[in-house]
Amino acid sequence: MDLSDGLRDSLKAHLSWGKPRLDCFVGMLQALLSARQMNLALLAVHIDSDTDIGSRYRRMQRFFSQVFFNYNDIAHFLMGMFAFSGQQYYLTLDRTNWKWGKSNLNLLTLAVVYQGAAIPVYWMVLNKRGNSNQRERIALLQRFISQFGRNNILGVLADREFIGGQWWKWLSSKEIPYLIRIKGNQLMTDKHKKEAHVRSLFANLKPGKRRVLRHRRDVSGEWVWLSGSKLPSGELLIIASNHYTADPIGTYRLRWEIENLFQCLKGRGFHMEATHFTKPPRIKKMMALLAIGFCWAHKVGEWKEKAVKPLKTKKHGRKEQSVFRYGLDYLTDLLNGRVREKVDRLRLLLLFLCPPQFMAIEDGRMKLRRFSFEKDSMS
């Protein structure tokens, strides 16, 4: 089976497109992994087709302007790539932005924490500069819950931008734990109605030390547990949570995985800021292509680290390169060589479709355990 045919058949069961549109999407996906830049003019050069480059370019333009995307179907496909159904996970929420000409492009993303780089599931293009508002955050979480339920959510992790009484109250009303960083000058009130800045509770911390307070404080109208750590730079890291957590600082640090995701989508991977798209609907569709490409590369990297050669850990404690980049390099090398060997085609298809936990490595060979790719059931 040709790699393109296999990818098309894999996507056909999940995306309600006909063959021509699936072929176009698969061509762009392979071109993205080959060119490593989200620019239609460059993708047109890398698409494997007998048509001229101009025709390929115009076909992609029509695809992004005309094709309807069901983002719930795409979310189920992305969650299914890692078999998150039935597992418990943390969600993380953050924004990335860039500028093209006079246009400020702003993308709010909800992702699942996963092995160093969060997996994007839903995203919203903010047609404005600056922070998201509480209504937009609630809408993104509501969409996730409508498809996947809330029982598997261990918590929502977010940075200082994501404060707000209405937003926090909504999370608590849905019984969703959160760990959100807050600013040191945020006002809090204790049980004696004494008001002070939250930083005053951690003022005497030494660099590298942490403190978890035993009693809740009122912050933005919500009674929350506060914890703090003084970073080596002297800056305070203060976390507010609606559920008591034994290690809130350590758990909150998982939020950095969404920062790693954005780095992979930008300069360390797909250079998505090279796109000339400025219309929100097209940027949202572009993100679907990037998300599927990112997940495929990450899964290939996981396989390569287990079956081919483990990544070295450097003196600073981090791996020599990310698992995503490890897989992306392998994919790019094979795709630019047009994947001549049948075993390579089969391996790439299996890595695209099968969740990592169902792939066992025995004597250097990949073996599959039984799994189902059905939509995640709501809880």
Short mmCIF file of N, CA, C and O in Angstrom, two decimals, residues 126-174:
data_model
loop_
_atom_site.label_atom_id
_atom_site.label_comp_id
_atom_site.label_asym_id
_atom_site.label_seq_id
_atom_site.Cartn_x
_atom_site.Cartn_y
_atom_site.Cartn_z
N LEU A 126 -8.33 34.19 18.39
CA LEU A 126 -8.86 35.41 19.01
C LEU A 126 -8.67 36.57 18.03
O LEU A 126 -7.55 36.91 17.68
N ASN A 127 -9.74 37.14 17.61
CA ASN A 127 -9.70 38.21 16.62
C ASN A 127 -9.39 39.55 17.30
O ASN A 127 -10.15 40.52 17.19
N LYS A 128 -8.28 39.57 18.03
CA LYS A 128 -7.89 40.75 18.79
C LYS A 128 -6.47 40.56 19.30
O LYS A 128 -5.91 39.47 19.23
N ARG A 129 -5.89 41.61 19.81
CA ARG A 129 -4.59 41.52 20.48
C ARG A 129 -4.82 41.23 21.97
O ARG A 129 -5.89 41.46 22.51
N GLY A 130 -3.78 40.70 22.61
CA GLY A 130 -3.81 40.59 24.07
C GLY A 130 -4.48 39.33 24.59
O GLY A 130 -4.69 38.35 23.87
N ASN A 131 -4.82 39.39 25.87
CA ASN A 131 -5.28 38.21 26.61
C ASN A 131 -6.65 37.73 26.17
O ASN A 131 -7.46 38.50 25.63
N SER A 132 -6.91 36.46 26.45
CA SER A 132 -8.26 35.93 26.29
C SER A 132 -9.11 36.43 27.45
O SER A 132 -8.60 36.83 28.49
N ASN A 133 -10.43 36.41 27.25
CA ASN A 133 -11.31 36.79 28.36
C ASN A 133 -11.91 35.53 28.98
O ASN A 133 -11.76 34.41 28.47
N GLN A 134 -12.61 35.70 30.09
CA GLN A 134 -13.13 34.55 30.83
C GLN A 134 -14.17 33.79 30.01
O GLN A 134 -14.22 32.56 30.06
N ARG A 135 -14.97 34.49 29.23
CA ARG A 135 -15.99 33.83 28.41
C ARG A 135 -15.35 32.91 27.38
O ARG A 135 -15.84 31.79 27.14
N GLU A 136 -14.26 33.34 26.77
CA GLU A 136 -13.58 32.52 25.76
C GLU A 136 -12.97 31.26 26.36
O GLU A 136 -13.03 30.18 25.76
N ARG A 137 -12.39 31.38 27.54
CA ARG A 137 -11.80 30.21 28.22
C ARG A 137 -12.89 29.19 28.56
O ARG A 137 -12.72 27.98 28.36
N ILE A 138 -14.01 29.69 29.10
CA ILE A 138 -15.11 28.81 29.47
C ILE A 138 -15.65 28.09 28.23
O ILE A 138 -15.93 26.88 28.26
N ALA A 139 -15.78 28.82 27.12
CA ALA A 139 -16.31 28.22 25.89
C ALA A 139 -15.42 27.08 25.41
O ALA A 139 -15.92 26.03 24.97
N LEU A 140 -14.10 27.25 25.49
CA LEU A 140 -13.17 26.21 25.04
C LEU A 140 -13.27 24.97 25.93
O LEU A 140 -13.31 23.84 25.43
N LEU A 141 -13.34 25.18 27.26
CA LEU A 141 -13.47 24.03 28.18
C LEU A 141 -14.83 23.35 28.04
O LEU A 141 -14.93 22.12 28.11
N GLN A 142 -15.87 24.15 27.81
CA GLN A 142 -17.20 23.56 27.64
C GLN A 142 -17.24 22.64 26.42
O GLN A 142 -17.86 21.58 26.45
N ARG A 143 -16.56 23.06 25.37
CA ARG A 143 -16.55 22.22 24.17
C ARG A 143 -15.84 20.90 24.44
O ARG A 143 -16.28 19.85 23.99
N PHE A 144 -14.74 20.97 25.17
CA PHE A 144 -14.02 19.74 25.52
C PHE A 144 -14.91 18.82 26.36
O PHE A 144 -15.02 17.62 26.08
N ILE A 145 -15.54 19.37 27.38
CA ILE A 145 -16.38 18.57 28.28
C ILE A 145 -17.55 17.97 27.53
O ILE A 145 -17.96 16.82 27.79
N SER A 146 -18.12 18.70 26.56
CA SER A 146 -19.27 18.18 25.81
C SER A 146 -18.91 16.92 25.03
O SER A 146 -19.78 16.10 24.73
N GLN A 147 -17.63 16.75 24.69
CA GLN A 147 -17.19 15.61 23.90
C GLN A 147 -16.54 14.52 24.74
O GLN A 147 -16.66 13.33 24.44
N PHE A 148 -15.83 14.90 25.79
CA PHE A 148 -15.02 13.93 26.53
C PHE A 148 -15.38 13.83 28.02
O PHE A 148 -14.78 13.04 28.74
N GLY A 149 -16.35 14.63 28.46
CA GLY A 149 -16.72 14.61 29.86
C GLY A 149 -15.67 15.27 30.74
O GLY A 149 -14.66 15.79 30.26
N ARG A 150 -15.89 15.24 32.04
CA ARG A 150 -14.96 15.92 32.96
C ARG A 150 -14.33 14.97 33.98
O ARG A 150 -13.43 15.34 34.71
N ASN A 151 -14.81 13.71 34.02
CA ASN A 151 -14.36 12.80 35.08
C ASN A 151 -12.89 12.42 34.98
O ASN A 151 -12.28 12.03 35.97
N ASN A 152 -12.31 12.48 33.77
CA ASN A 152 -10.91 12.11 33.60
C ASN A 152 -9.96 13.29 33.76
O ASN A 152 -8.74 13.10 33.66
N ILE A 153 -10.50 14.48 33.97
CA ILE A 153 -9.66 15.67 34.10
C ILE A 153 -9.09 15.76 35.51
O ILE A 153 -9.83 15.94 36.48
N LEU A 154 -7.79 15.61 35.64
CA LEU A 154 -7.14 15.75 36.95
C LEU A 154 -7.04 17.21 37.37
O LEU A 154 -6.99 17.51 38.57
N GLY A 155 -7.00 18.11 36.40
CA GLY A 155 -6.90 19.52 36.73
C GLY A 155 -6.58 20.33 35.50
O GLY A 155 -6.19 19.81 34.44
N VAL A 156 -6.77 21.65 35.62
CA VAL A 156 -6.43 22.61 34.57
C VAL A 156 -5.26 23.44 35.06
O VAL A 156 -5.31 24.01 36.16
N LEU A 157 -4.20 23.50 34.25
CA LEU A 157 -2.99 24.24 34.60
C LEU A 157 -2.89 25.46 33.69
O LEU A 157 -3.03 25.35 32.47
N ALA A 158 -2.63 26.63 34.28
CA ALA A 158 -2.57 27.84 33.47
C ALA A 158 -1.71 28.90 34.15
O ALA A 158 -1.51 28.88 35.36
N ASP A 159 -1.25 29.85 33.35
CA ASP A 159 -0.36 30.90 33.82
C ASP A 159 -1.15 32.10 34.33
O ASP A 159 -2.39 32.08 34.38
N ARG A 160 -0.42 33.18 34.64
CA ARG A 160 -1.01 34.35 35.30
C ARG A 160 -2.10 35.05 34.49
O ARG A 160 -2.91 35.77 35.06
N GLU A 161 -2.09 34.85 33.18
CA GLU A 161 -3.12 35.47 32.35
C GLU A 161 -4.51 34.94 32.68
O GLU A 161 -5.51 35.63 32.50
N PHE A 162 -4.58 33.72 33.22
CA PHE A 162 -5.85 33.01 33.32
C PHE A 162 -6.46 33.10 34.71
O PHE A 162 -6.92 32.11 35.27
N ILE A 163 -6.45 34.30 35.28
CA ILE A 163 -7.12 34.54 36.55
C ILE A 163 -8.51 35.10 36.27
O ILE A 163 -8.84 35.42 35.13
N GLY A 164 -9.32 35.21 37.29
CA GLY A 164 -10.66 35.78 37.12
C GLY A 164 -11.68 35.02 37.94
O GLY A 164 -11.76 33.78 37.85
N GLY A 165 -12.46 35.74 38.72
CA GLY A 165 -13.44 35.13 39.61
C GLY A 165 -14.49 34.32 38.88
O GLY A 165 -14.85 33.21 39.31
N GLN A 166 -15.03 34.86 37.78
CA GLN A 166 -16.07 34.15 37.04
C GLN A 166 -15.55 32.83 36.48
O GLN A 166 -16.21 31.80 36.58
N TRP A 167 -14.37 32.85 35.91
CA TRP A 167 -13.72 31.67 35.33
C TRP A 167 -13.43 30.62 36.40
O TRP A 167 -13.71 29.44 36.24
N TRP A 168 -12.90 31.07 37.53
CA TRP A 168 -12.58 30.15 38.63
C TRP A 168 -13.86 29.54 39.20
O TRP A 168 -13.90 28.35 39.50
N LYS A 169 -14.90 30.35 39.36
CA LYS A 169 -16.16 29.85 39.90
C LYS A 169 -16.76 28.80 38.95
O LYS A 169 -17.33 27.79 39.40
N TRP A 170 -16.63 29.04 37.67
CA TRP A 170 -17.18 28.09 36.70
C TRP A 170 -16.45 26.75 36.81
O TRP A 170 -17.09 25.69 36.82
N LEU A 171 -15.12 26.78 36.90
CA LEU A 171 -14.36 25.54 37.06
C LEU A 171 -14.78 24.79 38.32
O LEU A 171 -14.96 23.57 38.32
N SER A 172 -14.94 25.52 39.42
CA SER A 172 -15.35 24.90 40.68
C SER A 172 -16.76 24.33 40.58
O SER A 172 -17.05 23.25 41.12
N SER A 173 -17.65 25.02 39.87
CA SER A 173 -19.02 24.53 39.72
C SER A 173 -19.07 23.23 38.94
O SER A 173 -19.98 22.42 39.12
N LYS A 174 -18.09 23.01 38.06
CA LYS A 174 -17.99 21.77 37.28
C LYS A 174 -17.12 20.73 37.99
O LYS A 174 -16.87 19.66 37.43
#
